Amino acid sequence: VSALAADPADARAHDIPWPLDPLGLRRPAVARAAELVVEAIESASSGRVTAPTGRWARDLELLLAERDRQTRGVRLPDRIPASRFKDWIGDPVGSARAHARPMPEEPVPATRLGTLFHAWVEQRSGSVGLGGSLDDALWELDDDAPGTTEASLEDADALERLRANFLASEWAHRKPLEVETEIDFAVEGLDGSAHVVICKLDAVYLREDRGGRIEIVDWKTGAAPRTDAEREERMLQLELYRRAYHAKHGVALDEIDVALYYVAEGLVLRG
């Protein structure tokens, strides 16, 4: 007789505790591991740190030594792109690790679209930027990093919408003083060492409608910041642009304005 035809009443009863223990048979081992962790934390807090023992002792020693090397004496690189300055300030250890062992990232459509839009604005302005430089590799992770200039059909549709938004903006009929300009300026680290901040300015305008003030504009084809923290991070980059322009041209800082223009949303953020 098959199992499906068997009389359920003949089945042997099983008692199952409820609620179920998520650890099951592993509970004793997990509980013991938790006790060891608590003991290690208590030993560390009291200064009684013992060397690891057992099968993985040597591996643990090597990992701890590597962590100590990475966290000890982290130094900013000599040249820092403004778009990465916030990373070095917020996470120096992680940034140093990424700087020492850079990993390539796959190009994404948004990056390619940003490149196409920047090239269109530069061409439309009638001015020529400075082109490539020795520091181009530092910009590979920027929001609108250099990439292919070939547009797919999807890119073409999105680019057309960005162009329409730009043509409706306050900068559509203004001629910039500069486009795609790279400016470097020096800053002093906490350890007294000098570092060069590399700033790539999308466009600089002389705003005669504002008493001849200088305005630095950064075109953004990605999403606008959603939180105050994100906005502060992106405004920090533009503050570096202000200081770079001041250092090169001698224009007073209080006469230089900065703006982020999120083209897809038609949103302007000023600082």
PDB file of C-alpha atoms in Angstrom:
ATOM      1  CA  VAL A   1       0.000   0.000   0.000  1.00  0.00           C
ATOM      2  CA  SER A   2       1.428   3.385  -0.941  1.00  0.00           C
ATOM      3  CA  ALA A   3       2.067   6.072   1.654  1.00  0.00           C
ATOM      4  CA  LEU A   4      -0.711   8.189   0.160  1.00  0.00           C
ATOM      5  CA  ALA A   5      -3.227   5.382   0.719  1.00  0.00           C
ATOM      6  CA  ALA A   6      -2.127   4.651   4.263  1.00  0.00           C
ATOM      7  CA  ASP A   7      -4.496   5.379   7.134  1.00  0.00           C
ATOM      8  CA  PRO A   8      -3.316   8.617   8.852  1.00  0.00           C
ATOM      9  CA  ALA A   9      -4.498   7.177  12.121  1.00  0.00           C
ATOM     10  CA  ASP A  10      -1.775   4.554  11.888  1.00  0.00           C
ATOM     11  CA  ALA A  11       0.966   7.218  11.646  1.00  0.00           C
ATOM     12  CA  ARG A  12       3.249   7.549  14.652  1.00  0.00           C
ATOM     13  CA  ALA A  13       2.790  10.847  16.525  1.00  0.00           C
ATOM     14  CA  HIS A  14       5.667  13.311  16.831  1.00  0.00           C
ATOM     15  CA  ASP A  15       5.894  15.969  19.520  1.00  0.00           C
ATOM     16  CA  ILE A  16       7.345  19.219  18.175  1.00  0.00           C
ATOM     17  CA  PRO A  17       8.126  22.037  20.643  1.00  0.00           C
ATOM     18  CA  TRP A  18       6.735  25.479  19.843  1.00  0.00           C
ATOM     19  CA  PRO A  19       8.008  28.009  19.108  1.00  0.00           C
ATOM     20  CA  LEU A  20      10.754  26.374  17.072  1.00  0.00           C
ATOM     21  CA  ASP A  21      14.350  27.013  18.146  1.00  0.00           C
ATOM     22  CA  PRO A  22      15.988  28.865  15.223  1.00  0.00           C
ATOM     23  CA  LEU A  23      19.395  27.424  16.148  1.00  0.00           C
ATOM     24  CA  GLY A  24      18.178  23.848  16.472  1.00  0.00           C
ATOM     25  CA  LEU A  25      20.956  21.376  17.170  1.00  0.00           C
ATOM     26  CA  ARG A  26      23.541  24.128  16.786  1.00  0.00           C
ATOM     27  CA  ARG A  27      22.441  25.907  19.952  1.00  0.00           C
ATOM     28  CA  PRO A  28      25.127  24.483  22.303  1.00  0.00           C
ATOM     29  CA  ALA A  29      27.950  25.437  19.920  1.00  0.00           C
ATOM     30  CA  VAL A  30      26.553  28.932  19.324  1.00  0.00           C
ATOM     31  CA  ALA A  31      26.003  29.513  23.026  1.00  0.00           C
ATOM     32  CA  ARG A  32      29.584  28.509  23.769  1.00  0.00           C
ATOM     33  CA  ALA A  33      30.871  30.833  21.050  1.00  0.00           C
ATOM     34  CA  ALA A  34      28.858  33.684  22.556  1.00  0.00           C
ATOM     35  CA  GLU A  35      30.383  32.998  25.965  1.00  0.00           C
ATOM     36  CA  LEU A  36      33.885  33.160  24.473  1.00  0.00           C
ATOM     37  CA  VAL A  37      33.097  36.482  22.803  1.00  0.00           C
ATOM     38  CA  VAL A  38      31.842  37.940  26.085  1.00  0.00           C
ATOM     39  CA  GLU A  39      34.944  36.704  27.869  1.00  0.00           C
ATOM     40  CA  ALA A  40      37.187  38.251  25.200  1.00  0.00           C
ATOM     41  CA  ILE A  41      35.387  41.600  25.446  1.00  0.00           C
ATOM     42  CA  GLU A  42      35.684  41.588  29.241  1.00  0.00           C
ATOM     43  CA  SER A  43      39.382  40.720  29.013  1.00  0.00           C
ATOM     44  CA  ALA A  44      40.022  43.504  26.513  1.00  0.00           C
ATOM     45  CA  SER A  45      38.191  46.081  28.624  1.00  0.00           C
ATOM     46  CA  SER A  46      40.205  45.104  31.692  1.00  0.00           C
ATOM     47  CA  GLY A  47      43.516  45.074  29.832  1.00  0.00           C
ATOM     48  CA  ARG A  48      43.965  41.298  30.133  1.00  0.00           C
ATOM     49  CA  VAL A  49      44.287  40.520  26.429  1.00  0.00           C
ATOM     50  CA  THR A  50      45.505  37.007  25.674  1.00  0.00           C
ATOM     51  CA  ALA A  51      46.927  35.789  22.389  1.00  0.00           C
ATOM     52  CA  PRO A  52      44.574  33.672  20.258  1.00  0.00           C
ATOM     53  CA  THR A  53      45.099  29.934  20.461  1.00  0.00           C
ATOM     54  CA  GLY A  54      43.942  26.945  18.505  1.00  0.00           C
ATOM     55  CA  ARG A  55      43.703  26.051  14.837  1.00  0.00           C
ATOM     56  CA  TRP A  56      43.167  29.595  13.533  1.00  0.00           C
ATOM     57  CA  ALA A  57      45.565  31.405  15.880  1.00  0.00           C
ATOM     58  CA  ARG A  58      48.140  32.242  13.196  1.00  0.00           C
ATOM     59  CA  ASP A  59      45.501  33.494  10.760  1.00  0.00           C
ATOM     60  CA  LEU A  60      43.966  35.703  13.448  1.00  0.00           C
ATOM     61  CA  GLU A  61      47.334  37.166  14.323  1.00  0.00           C
ATOM     62  CA  LEU A  62      48.011  38.051  10.689  1.00  0.00           C
ATOM     63  CA  LEU A  63      44.573  39.632  10.225  1.00  0.00           C
ATOM     64  CA  LEU A  64      44.919  41.713  13.388  1.00  0.00           C
ATOM     65  CA  ALA A  65      48.402  42.832  12.346  1.00  0.00           C
ATOM     66  CA  GLU A  66      47.109  43.872   8.920  1.00  0.00           C
ATOM     67  CA  ARG A  67      44.268  45.834  10.522  1.00  0.00           C
ATOM     68  CA  ASP A  68      46.741  47.644  12.768  1.00  0.00           C
ATOM     69  CA  ARG A  69      48.939  48.554   9.792  1.00  0.00           C
ATOM     70  CA  GLN A  70      45.962  49.920   7.873  1.00  0.00           C
ATOM     71  CA  THR A  71      44.636  52.026  10.742  1.00  0.00           C
ATOM     72  CA  ARG A  72      47.994  53.346  11.942  1.00  0.00           C
ATOM     73  CA  GLY A  73      49.369  56.510  10.384  1.00  0.00           C
ATOM     74  CA  VAL A  74      46.821  56.865   7.586  1.00  0.00           C
ATOM     75  CA  ARG A  75      48.027  59.726   5.393  1.00  0.00           C
ATOM     76  CA  LEU A  76      46.172  61.633   2.728  1.00  0.00           C
ATOM     77  CA  PRO A  77      47.612  61.248  -0.775  1.00  0.00           C
ATOM     78  CA  ASP A  78      49.552  64.128  -2.278  1.00  0.00           C
ATOM     79  CA  ARG A  79      46.814  64.810  -4.873  1.00  0.00           C
ATOM     80  CA  ILE A  80      43.108  64.512  -4.037  1.00  0.00           C
ATOM     81  CA  PRO A  81      40.219  65.141  -6.457  1.00  0.00           C
ATOM     82  CA  ALA A  82      37.600  67.426  -4.908  1.00  0.00           C
ATOM     83  CA  SER A  83      34.890  64.860  -5.652  1.00  0.00           C
ATOM     84  CA  ARG A  84      36.690  62.365  -3.362  1.00  0.00           C
ATOM     85  CA  PHE A  85      37.701  64.798  -0.620  1.00  0.00           C
ATOM     86  CA  LYS A  86      34.654  63.933   1.505  1.00  0.00           C
ATOM     87  CA  ASP A  87      35.581  60.229   1.383  1.00  0.00           C
ATOM     88  CA  TRP A  88      39.081  60.879   2.720  1.00  0.00           C
ATOM     89  CA  ILE A  89      37.676  63.002   5.536  1.00  0.00           C
ATOM     90  CA  GLY A  90      34.780  60.678   6.433  1.00  0.00           C
ATOM     91  CA  ASP A  91      36.526  57.312   5.997  1.00  0.00           C
ATOM     92  CA  PRO A  92      40.302  57.747   5.778  1.00  0.00           C
ATOM     93  CA  VAL A  93      41.041  54.063   6.400  1.00  0.00           C
ATOM     94  CA  GLY A  94      38.622  52.811   3.755  1.00  0.00           C
ATOM     95  CA  SER A  95      39.768  55.475   1.295  1.00  0.00           C
ATOM     96  CA  ALA A  96      43.421  54.584   1.853  1.00  0.00           C
ATOM     97  CA  ARG A  97      42.647  50.928   1.214  1.00  0.00           C
ATOM     98  CA  ALA A  98      40.759  51.752  -1.987  1.00  0.00           C
ATOM     99  CA  HIS A  99      43.538  54.109  -3.082  1.00  0.00           C
ATOM    100  CA  ALA A 100      46.217  51.467  -2.529  1.00  0.00           C
ATOM    101  CA  ARG A 101      44.240  48.746  -4.331  1.00  0.00           C
ATOM    102  CA  PRO A 102      41.897  50.461  -6.790  1.00  0.00           C
ATOM    103  CA  MET A 103      39.249  48.247  -8.324  1.00  0.00           C
ATOM    104  CA  PRO A 104      37.784  48.980 -11.766  1.00  0.00           C
ATOM    105  CA  GLU A 105      34.052  49.557 -11.967  1.00  0.00           C
ATOM    106  CA  GLU A 106      31.790  48.633 -14.830  1.00  0.00           C
ATOM    107  CA  PRO A 107      30.560  51.701 -16.756  1.00  0.00           C
ATOM    108  CA  VAL A 108      26.895  52.439 -16.144  1.00  0.00           C
ATOM    109  CA  PRO A 109      24.402  54.181 -18.463  1.00  0.00           C
ATOM    110  CA  ALA A 110      24.056  57.152 -16.090  1.00  0.00           C
ATOM    111  CA  THR A 111      27.797  57.801 -16.295  1.00  0.00           C
ATOM    112  CA  ARG A 112      27.766  57.657 -20.084  1.00  0.00           C
ATOM    113  CA  LEU A 113      24.768  59.991 -20.207  1.00  0.00           C
ATOM    114  CA  GLY A 114      26.552  62.509 -17.984  1.00  0.00           C
ATOM    115  CA  THR A 115      29.550  62.473 -20.302  1.00  0.00           C
ATOM    116  CA  LEU A 116      27.359  63.091 -23.338  1.00  0.00           C
ATOM    117  CA  PHE A 117      25.550  65.980 -21.648  1.00  0.00           C
ATOM    118  CA  HIS A 118      28.755  67.664 -20.495  1.00  0.00           C
ATOM    119  CA  ALA A 119      30.188  67.406 -23.993  1.00  0.00           C
ATOM    120  CA  TRP A 120      27.029  68.942 -25.468  1.00  0.00           C
ATOM    121  CA  VAL A 121      27.049  71.900 -23.051  1.00  0.00           C
ATOM    122  CA  GLU A 122      30.744  72.500 -23.725  1.00  0.00           C
ATOM    123  CA  GLN A 123      30.206  72.427 -27.496  1.00  0.00           C
ATOM    124  CA  ARG A 124      27.155  74.664 -27.269  1.00  0.00           C
ATOM    125  CA  SER A 125      29.021  77.271 -25.213  1.00  0.00           C
ATOM    126  CA  GLY A 126      31.445  77.879 -28.053  1.00  0.00           C
ATOM    127  CA  SER A 127      34.357  77.516 -25.629  1.00  0.00           C
ATOM    128  CA  VAL A 128      36.884  74.729 -25.416  1.00  0.00           C
ATOM    129  CA  GLY A 129      37.830  73.074 -22.150  1.00  0.00           C
ATOM    130  CA  LEU A 130      41.325  72.037 -21.193  1.00  0.00           C
ATOM    131  CA  GLY A 131      40.751  68.444 -22.292  1.00  0.00           C
ATOM    132  CA  GLY A 132      42.495  65.508 -20.659  1.00  0.00           C
ATOM    133  CA  SER A 133      45.174  65.747 -18.006  1.00  0.00           C
ATOM    134  CA  LEU A 134      47.516  63.491 -16.077  1.00  0.00           C
ATOM    135  CA  ASP A 135      44.946  63.333 -13.281  1.00  0.00           C
ATOM    136  CA  ASP A 136      42.129  61.880 -15.403  1.00  0.00           C
ATOM    137  CA  ALA A 137      42.439  58.506 -13.658  1.00  0.00           C
ATOM    138  CA  LEU A 138      41.399  60.156 -10.386  1.00  0.00           C
ATOM    139  CA  TRP A 139      37.977  60.946 -11.829  1.00  0.00           C
ATOM    140  CA  GLU A 140      36.889  57.454 -12.822  1.00  0.00           C
ATOM    141  CA  LEU A 141      34.447  57.240  -9.902  1.00  0.00           C
ATOM    142  CA  ASP A 142      32.970  60.720 -10.284  1.00  0.00           C
ATOM    143  CA  ASP A 143      29.248  61.185 -10.947  1.00  0.00           C
ATOM    144  CA  ASP A 144      29.881  62.178 -14.551  1.00  0.00           C
ATOM    145  CA  ALA A 145      33.213  60.561 -15.258  1.00  0.00           C
ATOM    146  CA  PRO A 146      34.717  60.342 -18.746  1.00  0.00           C
ATOM    147  CA  GLY A 147      33.464  57.431 -20.815  1.00  0.00           C
ATOM    148  CA  THR A 148      32.247  56.587 -24.263  1.00  0.00           C
ATOM    149  CA  THR A 149      30.788  59.359 -26.424  1.00  0.00           C
ATOM    150  CA  GLU A 150      28.633  57.005 -28.478  1.00  0.00           C
ATOM    151  CA  ALA A 151      24.940  57.370 -27.706  1.00  0.00           C
ATOM    152  CA  SER A 152      22.502  54.475 -27.818  1.00  0.00           C
ATOM    153  CA  LEU A 153      18.861  55.036 -28.714  1.00  0.00           C
ATOM    154  CA  GLU A 154      17.984  55.073 -25.010  1.00  0.00           C
ATOM    155  CA  ASP A 155      20.786  57.538 -24.327  1.00  0.00           C
ATOM    156  CA  ALA A 156      19.579  59.759 -27.159  1.00  0.00           C
ATOM    157  CA  ASP A 157      16.065  60.005 -25.695  1.00  0.00           C
ATOM    158  CA  ALA A 158      17.351  60.779 -22.206  1.00  0.00           C
ATOM    159  CA  LEU A 159      19.880  63.254 -23.580  1.00  0.00           C
ATOM    160  CA  GLU A 160      17.156  65.077 -25.464  1.00  0.00           C
ATOM    161  CA  ARG A 161      15.195  65.548 -22.229  1.00  0.00           C
ATOM    162  CA  LEU A 162      18.299  66.884 -20.485  1.00  0.00           C
ATOM    163  CA  ARG A 163      18.921  69.310 -23.331  1.00  0.00           C
ATOM    164  CA  ALA A 164      15.334  70.567 -23.155  1.00  0.00           C
ATOM    165  CA  ASN A 165      15.660  71.174 -19.402  1.00  0.00           C
ATOM    166  CA  PHE A 166      18.929  73.008 -19.874  1.00  0.00           C
ATOM    167  CA  LEU A 167      17.475  75.218 -22.606  1.00  0.00           C
ATOM    168  CA  ALA A 168      14.731  76.213 -20.162  1.00  0.00           C
ATOM    169  CA  SER A 169      17.240  77.041 -17.401  1.00  0.00           C
ATOM    170  CA  GLU A 170      18.728  80.415 -16.440  1.00  0.00           C
ATOM    171  CA  TRP A 171      22.070  79.468 -18.023  1.00  0.00           C
ATOM    172  CA  ALA A 172      20.737  78.659 -21.491  1.00  0.00           C
ATOM    173  CA  HIS A 173      21.446  82.117 -22.928  1.00  0.00           C
ATOM    174  CA  ARG A 174      24.525  82.961 -20.872  1.00  0.00           C
ATOM    175  CA  LYS A 175      28.042  82.560 -22.211  1.00  0.00           C
ATOM    176  CA  PRO A 176      30.429  81.092 -19.654  1.00  0.00           C
ATOM    177  CA  LEU A 177      33.820  82.565 -18.889  1.00  0.00           C
ATOM    178  CA  GLU A 178      35.285  79.076 -18.657  1.00  0.00           C
ATOM    179  CA  VAL A 179      34.162  75.500 -19.269  1.00  0.00           C
ATOM    180  CA  GLU A 180      35.650  72.219 -18.078  1.00  0.00           C
ATOM    181  CA  THR A 181      38.477  74.010 -16.277  1.00  0.00           C
ATOM    182  CA  GLU A 182      40.887  72.212 -13.978  1.00  0.00           C
ATOM    183  CA  ILE A 183      42.284  74.196 -11.051  1.00  0.00           C
ATOM    184  CA  ASP A 184      44.606  72.879  -8.348  1.00  0.00           C
ATOM    185  CA  PHE A 185      45.260  74.471  -4.988  1.00  0.00           C
ATOM    186  CA  ALA A 186      47.234  73.438  -1.926  1.00  0.00           C
ATOM    187  CA  VAL A 187      45.886  72.660   1.538  1.00  0.00           C
ATOM    188  CA  GLU A 188      47.716  71.715   4.716  1.00  0.00           C
ATOM    189  CA  GLY A 189      46.920  68.460   6.492  1.00  0.00           C
ATOM    190  CA  LEU A 190      46.630  68.005  10.229  1.00  0.00           C
ATOM    191  CA  ASP A 191      50.163  66.586  10.250  1.00  0.00           C
ATOM    192  CA  GLY A 192      51.519  69.704   8.553  1.00  0.00           C
ATOM    193  CA  SER A 193      52.033  68.006   5.191  1.00  0.00           C
ATOM    194  CA  ALA A 194      50.881  69.716   1.990  1.00  0.00           C
ATOM    195  CA  HIS A 195      48.265  68.243  -0.329  1.00  0.00           C
ATOM    196  CA  VAL A 196      46.925  69.381  -3.682  1.00  0.00           C
ATOM    197  CA  VAL A 197      43.166  69.410  -4.234  1.00  0.00           C
ATOM    198  CA  ILE A 198      42.215  68.966  -7.892  1.00  0.00           C
ATOM    199  CA  CYS A 199      39.030  70.759  -8.935  1.00  0.00           C
ATOM    200  CA  LYS A 200      37.331  70.287 -12.300  1.00  0.00           C
ATOM    201  CA  LEU A 201      34.860  73.138 -12.804  1.00  0.00           C
ATOM    202  CA  ASP A 202      32.059  72.477 -15.281  1.00  0.00           C
ATOM    203  CA  ALA A 203      31.303  76.138 -15.991  1.00  0.00           C
ATOM    204  CA  VAL A 204      32.090  79.592 -14.610  1.00  0.00           C
ATOM    205  CA  TYR A 205      29.847  82.614 -15.301  1.00  0.00           C
ATOM    206  CA  LEU A 206      30.105  86.333 -14.734  1.00  0.00           C
ATOM    207  CA  ARG A 207      26.671  87.254 -13.398  1.00  0.00           C
ATOM    208  CA  GLU A 208      26.233  90.865 -14.446  1.00  0.00           C
ATOM    209  CA  ASP A 209      22.623  90.605 -13.255  1.00  0.00           C
ATOM    210  CA  ARG A 210      24.042  90.123  -9.744  1.00  0.00           C
ATOM    211  CA  GLY A 211      26.507  92.961  -9.664  1.00  0.00           C
ATOM    212  CA  GLY A 212      29.297  91.171 -11.499  1.00  0.00           C
ATOM    213  CA  ARG A 213      29.563  88.228  -9.123  1.00  0.00           C
ATOM    214  CA  ILE A 214      31.310  85.030 -10.201  1.00  0.00           C
ATOM    215  CA  GLU A 215      29.173  81.882 -10.294  1.00  0.00           C
ATOM    216  CA  ILE A 216      30.554  78.338 -10.524  1.00  0.00           C
ATOM    217  CA  VAL A 217      28.003  75.799 -11.749  1.00  0.00           C
ATOM    218  CA  ASP A 218      28.273  72.022 -11.566  1.00  0.00           C
ATOM    219  CA  TRP A 219      26.016  70.108 -13.969  1.00  0.00           C
ATOM    220  CA  LYS A 220      24.547  66.947 -12.433  1.00  0.00           C
ATOM    221  CA  THR A 221      22.664  64.388 -14.510  1.00  0.00           C
ATOM    222  CA  GLY A 222      22.105  62.020 -11.575  1.00  0.00           C
ATOM    223  CA  ALA A 223      19.613  62.145  -8.714  1.00  0.00           C
ATOM    224  CA  ALA A 224      19.457  65.137  -6.389  1.00  0.00           C
ATOM    225  CA  PRO A 225      20.407  64.662  -2.717  1.00  0.00           C
ATOM    226  CA  ARG A 226      17.573  63.325  -0.577  1.00  0.00           C
ATOM    227  CA  THR A 227      18.968  64.141   2.866  1.00  0.00           C
ATOM    228  CA  ASP A 228      20.700  67.081   4.511  1.00  0.00           C
ATOM    229  CA  ALA A 229      23.851  64.969   4.894  1.00  0.00           C
ATOM    230  CA  GLU A 230      23.974  64.234   1.163  1.00  0.00           C
ATOM    231  CA  ARG A 231      23.483  67.904   0.368  1.00  0.00           C
ATOM    232  CA  GLU A 232      26.283  68.914   2.737  1.00  0.00           C
ATOM    233  CA  GLU A 233      28.629  66.410   1.101  1.00  0.00           C
ATOM    234  CA  ARG A 234      27.996  67.778  -2.375  1.00  0.00           C
ATOM    235  CA  MET A 235      28.211  71.383  -1.247  1.00  0.00           C
ATOM    236  CA  LEU A 236      31.594  70.615   0.309  1.00  0.00           C
ATOM    237  CA  GLN A 237      32.859  69.831  -3.187  1.00  0.00           C
ATOM    238  CA  LEU A 238      31.649  73.205  -4.456  1.00  0.00           C
ATOM    239  CA  GLU A 239      33.205  74.983  -1.481  1.00  0.00           C
ATOM    240  CA  LEU A 240      36.525  73.540  -2.620  1.00  0.00           C
ATOM    241  CA  TYR A 241      35.782  74.946  -6.083  1.00  0.00           C
ATOM    242  CA  ARG A 242      35.254  78.400  -4.571  1.00  0.00           C
ATOM    243  CA  ARG A 243      38.582  78.239  -2.782  1.00  0.00           C
ATOM    244  CA  ALA A 244      40.361  76.989  -5.894  1.00  0.00           C
ATOM    245  CA  TYR A 245      38.975  79.844  -8.014  1.00  0.00           C
ATOM    246  CA  HIS A 246      39.896  82.347  -5.309  1.00  0.00           C
ATOM    247  CA  ALA A 247      43.444  80.968  -5.123  1.00  0.00           C
ATOM    248  CA  LYS A 248      43.973  81.162  -8.888  1.00  0.00           C
ATOM    249  CA  HIS A 249      42.224  84.417  -9.802  1.00  0.00           C
ATOM    250  CA  GLY A 250      42.335  86.393  -6.559  1.00  0.00           C
ATOM    251  CA  VAL A 251      38.568  86.965  -6.529  1.00  0.00           C
ATOM    252  CA  ALA A 252      37.304  87.461  -2.978  1.00  0.00           C
ATOM    253  CA  LEU A 253      35.527  84.407  -1.589  1.00  0.00           C
ATOM    254  CA  ASP A 254      32.448  86.441  -0.676  1.00  0.00           C
ATOM    255  CA  GLU A 255      32.095  87.413  -4.341  1.00  0.00           C
ATOM    256  CA  ILE A 256      31.974  83.824  -5.613  1.00  0.00           C
ATOM    257  CA  ASP A 257      28.707  81.886  -5.722  1.00  0.00           C
ATOM    258  CA  VAL A 258      28.281  78.159  -6.406  1.00  0.00           C
ATOM    259  CA  ALA A 259      25.347  76.158  -7.729  1.00  0.00           C
ATOM    260  CA  LEU A 260      24.433  72.558  -8.396  1.00  0.00           C
ATOM    261  CA  TYR A 261      22.031  72.106 -11.296  1.00  0.00           C
ATOM    262  CA  TYR A 262      20.290  68.726 -11.362  1.00  0.00           C
ATOM    263  CA  VAL A 263      19.302  68.805 -14.987  1.00  0.00           C
ATOM    264  CA  ALA A 264      16.899  65.859 -15.066  1.00  0.00           C
ATOM    265  CA  GLU A 265      14.810  67.398 -12.266  1.00  0.00           C
ATOM    266  CA  GLY A 266      15.359  71.050 -13.186  1.00  0.00           C
ATOM    267  CA  LEU A 267      16.503  71.577  -9.590  1.00  0.00           C
ATOM    268  CA  VAL A 268      19.023  74.226  -8.539  1.00  0.00           C
ATOM    269  CA  LEU A 269      20.845  74.046  -5.199  1.00  0.00           C
ATOM    270  CA  ARG A 270      22.932  77.030  -4.186  1.00  0.00           C
ATOM    271  CA  GLY A 271      25.556  77.442  -1.526  1.00  0.00           C
TER     272      GLY A 271
END
